[in-house]
């Protein structure tokens, strides 16, 4: 018997990911209970269940081996899980519908016919949620009952807790990417922040802005102020980049901080309208830097320039991100 699943339509496409899931041996007929959907009830095939849930935001459905259990679940009653075998969690980040499944036959139906499905099997629900958090959509997370609000991101004071001995030992690489080169008219600028002993007393943070190899505009400096957190450093690096470039120049800020990007592209307007308070009523962290970035974006917009932001996976193989990271690490050492 599978666990509760809330599903939503897939948003976006990704490259396929492998899964080690195998089809289960037949255990008799299954009953598909739709608790929240177009027409709640019990259905005898997955196809019928899918008609009632596919495209229905926040749909809740589940399969059972017992019709009695299925009817109870569809009626909104709590039904105990079957503990005869270890539970498995199939995370479908890109599928129809996306969600977390406990039965491979159902997960396989969710990816059938989907171009570029992304899915994987896990031993725990937490791992499955993490997979969808990385590869799926915010809508899917919300339907699963997971937090995607700004408060969760603000708790992520983390992106790297740079005790940067690891960074120092990394072999140097020839940097081929340069911010001087323009793609579709946009100047690419890599930004990063680093905080040694992040979140602890005596933390030292630095910022890094990489325009290109040997570019005089490259920035490596300590984070000003008393608060020495990684998130402030990430945001300050973005601000410094926008302070350096000409107002008329289209730029693409490339960062490994989803928190920073979301702050200035998705959450700021809502925060400002709410008096710079989160939905929980707490004061928004790093408001001073976020406001300054938004001001620069507005000034640049008035000058006819675009300010684009793009996320890149940190500590990976992107040479521009590696360069910005090293600049940030060295900046922290200057404090």
mmCIF file of C-alpha atoms in Angstrom:
data_model
loop_
_atom_site.group_PDB
_atom_site.id
_atom_site.type_symbol
_atom_site.label_atom_id
_atom_site.label_comp_id
_atom_site.label_asym_id
_atom_site.label_seq_id
_atom_site.Cartn_x
_atom_site.Cartn_y
_atom_site.Cartn_z
ATOM 1 C CA UNK A 1 0.000 0.000 0.000
ATOM 2 C CA UNK A 2 1.404 3.370 -0.879
ATOM 3 C CA UNK A 3 1.563 6.539 1.147
ATOM 4 C CA UNK A 4 -0.431 9.702 0.575
ATOM 5 C CA UNK A 5 0.570 11.499 -2.544
ATOM 6 C CA UNK A 6 -0.262 15.040 -3.505
ATOM 7 C CA UNK A 7 0.346 15.644 -7.159
ATOM 8 C CA UNK A 8 0.415 18.579 -9.525
ATOM 9 C CA UNK A 9 1.075 18.988 -13.229
ATOM 10 C CA UNK A 10 4.741 18.958 -14.157
ATOM 11 C CA UNK A 11 6.356 22.350 -14.723
ATOM 12 C CA UNK A 12 9.472 22.441 -16.885
ATOM 13 C CA UNK A 13 11.549 19.678 -18.445
ATOM 14 C CA UNK A 14 14.812 18.066 -17.406
ATOM 15 C CA UNK A 15 17.180 15.448 -18.719
ATOM 16 C CA UNK A 16 16.224 11.875 -17.816
ATOM 17 C CA UNK A 17 17.611 10.383 -14.637
ATOM 18 C CA UNK A 18 18.082 6.697 -13.989
ATOM 19 C CA UNK A 19 16.168 4.720 -11.424
ATOM 20 C CA UNK A 20 16.798 1.370 -9.861
ATOM 21 C CA UNK A 21 13.111 0.660 -9.303
ATOM 22 C CA UNK A 22 11.705 -2.613 -10.573
ATOM 23 C CA UNK A 23 8.133 -3.603 -11.105
ATOM 24 C CA UNK A 24 6.598 -5.435 -8.225
ATOM 25 C CA UNK A 25 5.090 -8.835 -8.603
ATOM 26 C CA UNK A 26 1.329 -8.798 -8.800
ATOM 27 C CA UNK A 27 -0.328 -8.617 -5.401
ATOM 28 C CA UNK A 28 -3.884 -8.779 -6.674
ATOM 29 C CA UNK A 29 -6.171 -5.959 -7.779
ATOM 30 C CA UNK A 30 -5.499 -2.433 -6.619
ATOM 31 C CA UNK A 31 -8.035 0.182 -5.683
ATOM 32 C CA UNK A 32 -7.221 3.814 -6.375
ATOM 33 C CA UNK A 33 -8.713 6.206 -3.852
ATOM 34 C CA UNK A 34 -9.025 9.879 -4.800
ATOM 35 C CA UNK A 35 -9.506 11.981 -1.680
ATOM 36 C CA UNK A 36 -9.051 15.353 -3.391
ATOM 37 C CA UNK A 37 -9.593 15.606 -7.129
ATOM 38 C CA UNK A 38 -12.135 16.355 -9.817
ATOM 39 C CA UNK A 39 -14.408 13.547 -8.591
ATOM 40 C CA UNK A 40 -13.325 11.952 -5.277
ATOM 41 C CA UNK A 41 -14.002 8.243 -5.013
ATOM 42 C CA UNK A 42 -12.533 4.791 -5.607
ATOM 43 C CA UNK A 43 -11.341 3.722 -9.063
ATOM 44 C CA UNK A 44 -10.228 0.345 -10.377
ATOM 45 C CA UNK A 45 -7.481 1.502 -12.740
ATOM 46 C CA UNK A 46 -4.708 4.034 -12.543
ATOM 47 C CA UNK A 47 -5.912 5.565 -15.810
ATOM 48 C CA UNK A 48 -9.287 6.369 -14.225
ATOM 49 C CA UNK A 49 -7.548 7.779 -11.156
ATOM 50 C CA UNK A 50 -5.301 9.905 -13.344
ATOM 51 C CA UNK A 51 -8.307 11.462 -15.088
ATOM 52 C CA UNK A 52 -9.515 12.727 -11.725
ATOM 53 C CA UNK A 53 -6.137 14.020 -10.505
ATOM 54 C CA UNK A 54 -4.055 15.079 -13.488
ATOM 55 C CA UNK A 55 -4.105 18.865 -13.716
ATOM 56 C CA UNK A 56 -5.954 19.225 -10.416
ATOM 57 C CA UNK A 57 -3.800 21.389 -8.134
ATOM 58 C CA UNK A 58 -3.225 19.762 -4.740
ATOM 59 C CA UNK A 59 -4.790 16.437 -5.705
ATOM 60 C CA UNK A 60 -4.497 13.712 -3.050
ATOM 61 C CA UNK A 61 -4.758 10.069 -4.046
ATOM 62 C CA UNK A 62 -3.446 6.693 -2.980
ATOM 63 C CA UNK A 63 -3.646 3.031 -3.987
ATOM 64 C CA UNK A 64 -4.776 0.159 -1.760
ATOM 65 C CA UNK A 65 -5.034 -3.615 -1.910
ATOM 66 C CA UNK A 66 -8.278 -3.440 0.050
ATOM 67 C CA UNK A 67 -11.414 -1.751 -1.271
ATOM 68 C CA UNK A 68 -12.478 -1.072 2.310
ATOM 69 C CA UNK A 69 -9.277 0.856 2.992
ATOM 70 C CA UNK A 70 -9.631 2.723 -0.299
ATOM 71 C CA UNK A 71 -13.176 3.803 0.513
ATOM 72 C CA UNK A 72 -12.119 4.929 3.987
ATOM 73 C CA UNK A 73 -9.270 6.999 2.582
ATOM 74 C CA UNK A 74 -11.461 8.572 -0.109
ATOM 75 C CA UNK A 75 -13.873 9.564 2.664
ATOM 76 C CA UNK A 76 -11.080 11.424 4.429
ATOM 77 C CA UNK A 77 -10.356 8.835 7.107
ATOM 78 C CA UNK A 78 -6.842 7.888 8.209
ATOM 79 C CA UNK A 79 -5.755 4.432 7.050
ATOM 80 C CA UNK A 80 -2.723 2.662 8.491
ATOM 81 C CA UNK A 81 0.065 1.716 6.115
ATOM 82 C CA UNK A 82 0.880 -1.895 5.314
ATOM 83 C CA UNK A 83 4.190 -2.814 6.933
ATOM 84 C CA UNK A 84 4.720 -6.179 5.216
ATOM 85 C CA UNK A 85 7.668 -4.911 3.200
ATOM 86 C CA UNK A 86 10.163 -2.027 3.296
ATOM 87 C CA UNK A 87 8.701 1.160 1.911
ATOM 88 C CA UNK A 88 10.193 2.764 -1.162
ATOM 89 C CA UNK A 89 9.785 6.302 -2.388
ATOM 90 C CA UNK A 90 9.814 7.068 -6.091
ATOM 91 C CA UNK A 91 10.357 10.780 -6.640
ATOM 92 C CA UNK A 92 9.019 12.018 -9.976
ATOM 93 C CA UNK A 93 10.288 15.573 -10.389
ATOM 94 C CA UNK A 94 9.190 15.822 -14.013
ATOM 95 C CA UNK A 95 6.185 13.702 -14.881
ATOM 96 C CA UNK A 96 2.421 13.621 -15.318
ATOM 97 C CA UNK A 97 1.680 14.202 -12.527
ATOM 98 C CA UNK A 98 4.837 14.985 -10.583
ATOM 99 C CA UNK A 99 4.940 13.735 -7.003
ATOM 100 C CA UNK A 100 6.196 11.006 -4.688
ATOM 101 C CA UNK A 101 5.003 7.447 -5.205
ATOM 102 C CA UNK A 102 5.434 4.251 -3.189
ATOM 103 C CA UNK A 103 4.675 1.878 -6.032
ATOM 104 C CA UNK A 104 6.858 1.615 -9.124
ATOM 105 C CA UNK A 105 3.952 0.650 -11.373
ATOM 106 C CA UNK A 106 2.282 3.964 -10.510
ATOM 107 C CA UNK A 107 5.489 5.980 -10.812
ATOM 108 C CA UNK A 108 6.113 4.447 -14.229
ATOM 109 C CA UNK A 109 2.651 5.542 -15.339
ATOM 110 C CA UNK A 110 3.478 9.092 -14.261
ATOM 111 C CA UNK A 111 6.518 9.234 -16.556
ATOM 112 C CA UNK A 112 5.070 7.323 -19.488
ATOM 113 C CA UNK A 113 4.970 9.507 -22.584
ATOM 114 C CA UNK A 114 6.639 12.426 -20.801
ATOM 115 C CA UNK A 115 9.449 14.067 -22.715
ATOM 116 C CA UNK A 116 12.555 14.293 -20.538
ATOM 117 C CA UNK A 117 11.141 12.757 -17.333
ATOM 118 C CA UNK A 118 13.218 13.040 -14.178
ATOM 119 C CA UNK A 119 12.728 10.467 -11.443
ATOM 120 C CA UNK A 120 14.599 8.335 -8.916
ATOM 121 C CA UNK A 121 13.995 5.789 -6.148
ATOM 122 C CA UNK A 122 14.889 6.496 -2.505
ATOM 123 C CA UNK A 123 14.725 4.673 0.801
ATOM 124 C CA UNK A 124 13.259 7.649 2.662
ATOM 125 C CA UNK A 125 10.672 10.290 1.905
ATOM 126 C CA UNK A 126 13.078 13.024 2.978
ATOM 127 C CA UNK A 127 15.506 12.028 0.214
ATOM 128 C CA UNK A 128 12.670 11.948 -2.311
ATOM 129 C CA UNK A 129 11.552 15.434 -1.282
ATOM 130 C CA UNK A 130 15.140 16.695 -1.571
ATOM 131 C CA UNK A 131 15.320 15.297 -5.108
ATOM 132 C CA UNK A 132 12.123 17.103 -6.116
ATOM 133 C CA UNK A 133 13.328 20.249 -4.369
ATOM 134 C CA UNK A 134 16.415 20.222 -6.596
ATOM 135 C CA UNK A 135 14.899 19.046 -9.874
ATOM 136 C CA UNK A 136 11.167 19.770 -9.654
ATOM 137 C CA UNK A 137 8.955 22.818 -9.400
ATOM 138 C CA UNK A 138 7.819 24.919 -6.468
ATOM 139 C CA UNK A 139 4.248 23.970 -7.339
ATOM 140 C CA UNK A 140 5.049 20.283 -6.857
ATOM 141 C CA UNK A 141 6.641 20.969 -3.472
ATOM 142 C CA UNK A 142 3.619 22.943 -2.332
ATOM 143 C CA UNK A 143 1.289 20.144 -3.368
ATOM 144 C CA UNK A 144 3.414 17.703 -1.371
ATOM 145 C CA UNK A 145 2.917 19.890 1.666
ATOM 146 C CA UNK A 146 6.544 21.026 1.684
ATOM 147 C CA UNK A 147 7.580 24.576 2.530
ATOM 148 C CA UNK A 148 8.871 26.678 -0.318
ATOM 149 C CA UNK A 149 8.284 30.054 1.290
ATOM 150 C CA UNK A 150 11.033 32.558 1.884
ATOM 151 C CA UNK A 151 11.318 31.616 5.549
ATOM 152 C CA UNK A 152 12.710 28.224 4.637
ATOM 153 C CA UNK A 153 15.302 29.773 2.381
ATOM 154 C CA UNK A 154 16.307 32.249 5.057
ATOM 155 C CA UNK A 155 17.070 29.400 7.418
ATOM 156 C CA UNK A 156 19.492 28.050 4.864
ATOM 157 C CA UNK A 157 22.344 30.192 6.275
ATOM 158 C CA UNK A 158 24.711 27.946 4.691
ATOM 159 C CA UNK A 159 25.444 27.648 1.045
ATOM 160 C CA UNK A 160 28.882 27.057 2.189
ATOM 161 C CA UNK A 161 30.255 27.071 5.640
ATOM 162 C CA UNK A 162 33.644 27.791 4.177
ATOM 163 C CA UNK A 163 36.258 26.485 6.553
ATOM 164 C CA UNK A 164 38.189 27.002 3.434
ATOM 165 C CA UNK A 165 41.093 24.655 3.877
ATOM 166 C CA UNK A 166 39.356 22.599 1.218
ATOM 167 C CA UNK A 167 39.203 25.557 -1.121
ATOM 168 C CA UNK A 168 42.890 26.319 -0.624
ATOM 169 C CA UNK A 169 43.945 22.804 -1.539
ATOM 170 C CA UNK A 170 41.992 22.733 -4.807
ATOM 171 C CA UNK A 171 44.341 22.631 -7.811
ATOM 172 C CA UNK A 172 44.347 25.690 -10.023
ATOM 173 C CA UNK A 173 42.554 25.442 -13.348
ATOM 174 C CA UNK A 174 42.890 27.385 -16.544
ATOM 175 C CA UNK A 175 39.838 29.641 -16.651
ATOM 176 C CA UNK A 176 38.375 29.759 -20.122
ATOM 177 C CA UNK A 177 35.113 31.484 -19.261
ATOM 178 C CA UNK A 178 35.312 35.259 -19.143
ATOM 179 C CA UNK A 179 32.749 37.847 -18.183
ATOM 180 C CA UNK A 180 34.053 40.059 -20.973
ATOM 181 C CA UNK A 181 32.497 37.739 -23.504
ATOM 182 C CA UNK A 182 28.882 38.533 -24.215
ATOM 183 C CA UNK A 183 26.152 36.026 -24.842
ATOM 184 C CA UNK A 184 23.022 37.398 -26.564
ATOM 185 C CA UNK A 185 24.251 40.898 -25.704
ATOM 186 C CA UNK A 186 24.528 40.235 -21.968
ATOM 187 C CA UNK A 187 27.774 40.611 -20.059
ATOM 188 C CA UNK A 188 28.176 37.565 -17.823
ATOM 189 C CA UNK A 189 29.350 38.240 -14.273
ATOM 190 C CA UNK A 190 29.923 35.518 -11.686
ATOM 191 C CA UNK A 191 29.363 36.398 -8.033
ATOM 192 C CA UNK A 192 29.926 34.431 -4.845
ATOM 193 C CA UNK A 193 30.182 34.840 -1.091
ATOM 194 C CA UNK A 194 32.207 32.972 1.491
ATOM 195 C CA UNK A 195 32.040 32.916 5.273
ATOM 196 C CA UNK A 196 34.688 31.160 7.314
ATOM 197 C CA UNK A 197 33.047 29.626 10.399
ATOM 198 C CA UNK A 198 29.672 30.729 9.053
ATOM 199 C CA UNK A 199 27.073 31.152 11.784
ATOM 200 C CA UNK A 200 29.646 31.047 14.579
ATOM 201 C CA UNK A 201 31.329 33.686 16.703
ATOM 202 C CA UNK A 202 34.328 35.163 14.941
ATOM 203 C CA UNK A 203 33.049 34.385 11.447
ATOM 204 C CA UNK A 204 34.811 36.204 8.609
ATOM 205 C CA UNK A 205 33.114 36.679 5.264
ATOM 206 C CA UNK A 206 34.313 37.783 1.866
ATOM 207 C CA UNK A 207 32.848 38.562 -1.525
ATOM 208 C CA UNK A 208 33.983 37.613 -4.996
ATOM 209 C CA UNK A 209 32.983 39.117 -8.342
ATOM 210 C CA UNK A 210 34.497 37.603 -11.472
ATOM 211 C CA UNK A 211 34.272 39.542 -14.739
ATOM 212 C CA UNK A 212 36.929 37.568 -16.534
ATOM 213 C CA UNK A 213 40.471 36.288 -16.285
ATOM 214 C CA UNK A 214 42.807 39.203 -15.568
ATOM 215 C CA UNK A 215 39.963 41.740 -15.655
ATOM 216 C CA UNK A 216 40.756 44.807 -13.534
ATOM 217 C CA UNK A 217 37.109 44.918 -12.426
ATOM 218 C CA UNK A 218 37.362 41.597 -10.571
ATOM 219 C CA UNK A 219 36.564 42.053 -6.885
ATOM 220 C CA UNK A 220 37.955 40.194 -3.876
ATOM 221 C CA UNK A 221 37.258 41.978 -0.614
ATOM 222 C CA UNK A 222 35.993 41.391 2.934
ATOM 223 C CA UNK A 223 32.298 41.768 3.707
ATOM 224 C CA UNK A 224 31.739 45.101 5.505
ATOM 225 C CA UNK A 225 29.732 45.322 8.717
ATOM 226 C CA UNK A 226 29.351 43.256 11.863
ATOM 227 C CA UNK A 227 27.161 40.484 10.453
ATOM 228 C CA UNK A 228 29.502 38.075 8.704
ATOM 229 C CA UNK A 229 27.167 35.519 7.152
ATOM 230 C CA UNK A 230 27.392 33.670 3.894
ATOM 231 C CA UNK A 231 24.045 34.987 2.684
ATOM 232 C CA UNK A 232 25.018 38.625 3.238
ATOM 233 C CA UNK A 233 28.245 37.969 1.369
ATOM 234 C CA UNK A 234 26.363 36.405 -1.555
ATOM 235 C CA UNK A 235 24.013 39.389 -1.775
ATOM 236 C CA UNK A 236 26.782 41.957 -1.340
ATOM 237 C CA UNK A 237 28.716 40.371 -4.203
ATOM 238 C CA UNK A 238 25.701 40.916 -6.453
ATOM 239 C CA UNK A 239 25.412 44.533 -5.320
ATOM 240 C CA UNK A 240 29.104 45.227 -5.938
ATOM 241 C CA UNK A 241 28.824 43.742 -9.426
ATOM 242 C CA UNK A 242 25.934 46.073 -10.250
ATOM 243 C CA UNK A 243 27.833 49.040 -8.820
ATOM 244 C CA UNK A 244 30.746 48.431 -11.179
ATOM 245 C CA UNK A 245 28.995 47.905 -14.522
ATOM 246 C CA UNK A 246 27.634 50.750 -16.629
ATOM 247 C CA UNK A 247 23.925 51.444 -16.260
ATOM 248 C CA UNK A 248 23.356 50.917 -19.988
ATOM 249 C CA UNK A 249 25.009 47.476 -20.117
ATOM 250 C CA UNK A 250 22.798 44.371 -20.116
ATOM 251 C CA UNK A 251 24.208 41.967 -17.530
ATOM 252 C CA UNK A 252 23.628 38.423 -16.387
ATOM 253 C CA UNK A 253 24.567 37.779 -12.760
ATOM 254 C CA UNK A 254 25.478 34.113 -12.325
ATOM 255 C CA UNK A 255 25.344 32.865 -8.730
ATOM 256 C CA UNK A 256 25.166 29.561 -6.869
ATOM 257 C CA UNK A 257 22.866 31.091 -4.233
ATOM 258 C CA UNK A 258 19.190 30.371 -4.929
ATOM 259 C CA UNK A 259 18.376 32.340 -1.782
ATOM 260 C CA UNK A 260 19.987 35.523 -3.120
ATOM 261 C CA UNK A 261 18.430 35.195 -6.558
ATOM 262 C CA UNK A 262 14.970 34.589 -5.113
ATOM 263 C CA UNK A 263 15.354 37.526 -2.730
ATOM 264 C CA UNK A 264 15.808 40.048 -5.517
ATOM 265 C CA UNK A 265 13.644 38.475 -8.232
ATOM 266 C CA UNK A 266 10.669 36.852 -6.481
ATOM 267 C CA UNK A 267 10.248 37.870 -2.866
ATOM 268 C CA UNK A 268 11.303 41.529 -2.621
ATOM 269 C CA UNK A 269 8.094 43.073 -3.993
ATOM 270 C CA UNK A 270 5.936 41.040 -1.610
ATOM 271 C CA UNK A 271 8.195 41.861 1.331
ATOM 272 C CA UNK A 272 8.191 45.565 0.512
ATOM 273 C CA UNK A 273 4.393 45.621 0.253
ATOM 274 C CA UNK A 274 4.218 43.887 3.629
ATOM 275 C CA UNK A 275 6.515 46.329 5.401
ATOM 276 C CA UNK A 276 9.547 44.071 4.977
ATOM 277 C CA UNK A 277 8.035 41.285 7.025
ATOM 278 C CA UNK A 278 7.895 37.612 6.117
ATOM 279 C CA UNK A 279 4.588 35.751 6.046
ATOM 280 C CA UNK A 280 5.358 34.704 9.630
ATOM 281 C CA UNK A 281 5.658 38.342 10.687
ATOM 282 C CA UNK A 282 9.423 38.220 11.174
ATOM 283 C CA UNK A 283 11.721 40.958 9.916
ATOM 284 C CA UNK A 284 13.276 40.147 6.565
ATOM 285 C CA UNK A 285 16.962 39.398 6.923
ATOM 286 C CA UNK A 286 19.457 41.375 4.842
ATOM 287 C CA UNK A 287 16.849 43.968 3.853
ATOM 288 C CA UNK A 288 19.490 46.678 3.489
ATOM 289 C CA UNK A 289 21.388 44.838 0.771
ATOM 290 C CA UNK A 290 18.278 43.515 -0.966
ATOM 291 C CA UNK A 291 16.836 47.046 -1.162
ATOM 292 C CA UNK A 292 20.102 48.403 -2.536
ATOM 293 C CA UNK A 293 20.197 45.729 -5.249
ATOM 294 C CA UNK A 294 16.597 46.426 -6.214
ATOM 295 C CA UNK A 295 17.387 50.146 -6.418
ATOM 296 C CA UNK A 296 20.292 49.491 -8.781
ATOM 297 C CA UNK A 297 18.091 47.219 -10.892
ATOM 298 C CA UNK A 298 15.495 50.007 -11.169
ATOM 299 C CA UNK A 299 18.146 52.578 -12.118
ATOM 300 C CA UNK A 300 19.507 50.271 -14.784
ATOM 301 C CA UNK A 301 16.008 49.583 -16.088
ATOM 302 C CA UNK A 302 15.382 53.326 -16.439
ATOM 303 C CA UNK A 303 18.586 53.520 -18.461
ATOM 304 C CA UNK A 304 17.221 50.831 -20.805
ATOM 305 C CA UNK A 305 19.367 47.939 -19.549
ATOM 306 C CA UNK A 306 18.294 44.485 -18.416
ATOM 307 C CA UNK A 307 19.538 42.761 -15.262
ATOM 308 C CA UNK A 308 19.234 38.990 -15.490
ATOM 309 C CA UNK A 309 20.032 36.393 -12.822
ATOM 310 C CA UNK A 310 20.966 32.777 -13.380
ATOM 311 C CA UNK A 311 21.672 29.974 -10.913
ATOM 312 C CA UNK A 312 24.630 27.626 -11.291
ATOM 313 C CA UNK A 313 25.539 24.654 -9.119
ATOM 314 C CA UNK A 314 28.270 25.657 -6.701
ATOM 315 C CA UNK A 315 31.578 23.879 -6.113
ATOM 316 C CA UNK A 316 31.185 21.992 -9.365
ATOM 317 C CA UNK A 317 32.945 22.422 -12.693
ATOM 318 C CA UNK A 318 31.850 25.862 -13.865
ATOM 319 C CA UNK A 319 35.134 27.800 -14.162
ATOM 320 C CA UNK A 320 33.477 31.184 -13.649
ATOM 321 C CA UNK A 321 31.855 30.038 -10.420
ATOM 322 C CA UNK A 322 35.124 28.497 -9.256
ATOM 323 C CA UNK A 323 36.910 31.795 -9.910
ATOM 324 C CA UNK A 324 34.293 33.843 -8.039
ATOM 325 C CA UNK A 325 34.466 31.408 -5.134
ATOM 326 C CA UNK A 326 38.243 31.750 -4.860
ATOM 327 C CA UNK A 327 37.941 35.539 -4.958
ATOM 328 C CA UNK A 328 35.389 35.371 -2.127
ATOM 329 C CA UNK A 329 37.580 33.037 -0.063
ATOM 330 C CA UNK A 330 40.553 35.360 -0.453
ATOM 331 C CA UNK A 331 38.343 38.313 0.426
ATOM 332 C CA UNK A 332 37.393 36.669 3.724
ATOM 333 C CA UNK A 333 41.086 36.282 4.577
ATOM 334 C CA UNK A 334 41.584 40.042 4.259
ATOM 335 C CA UNK A 335 39.345 40.801 7.214
#
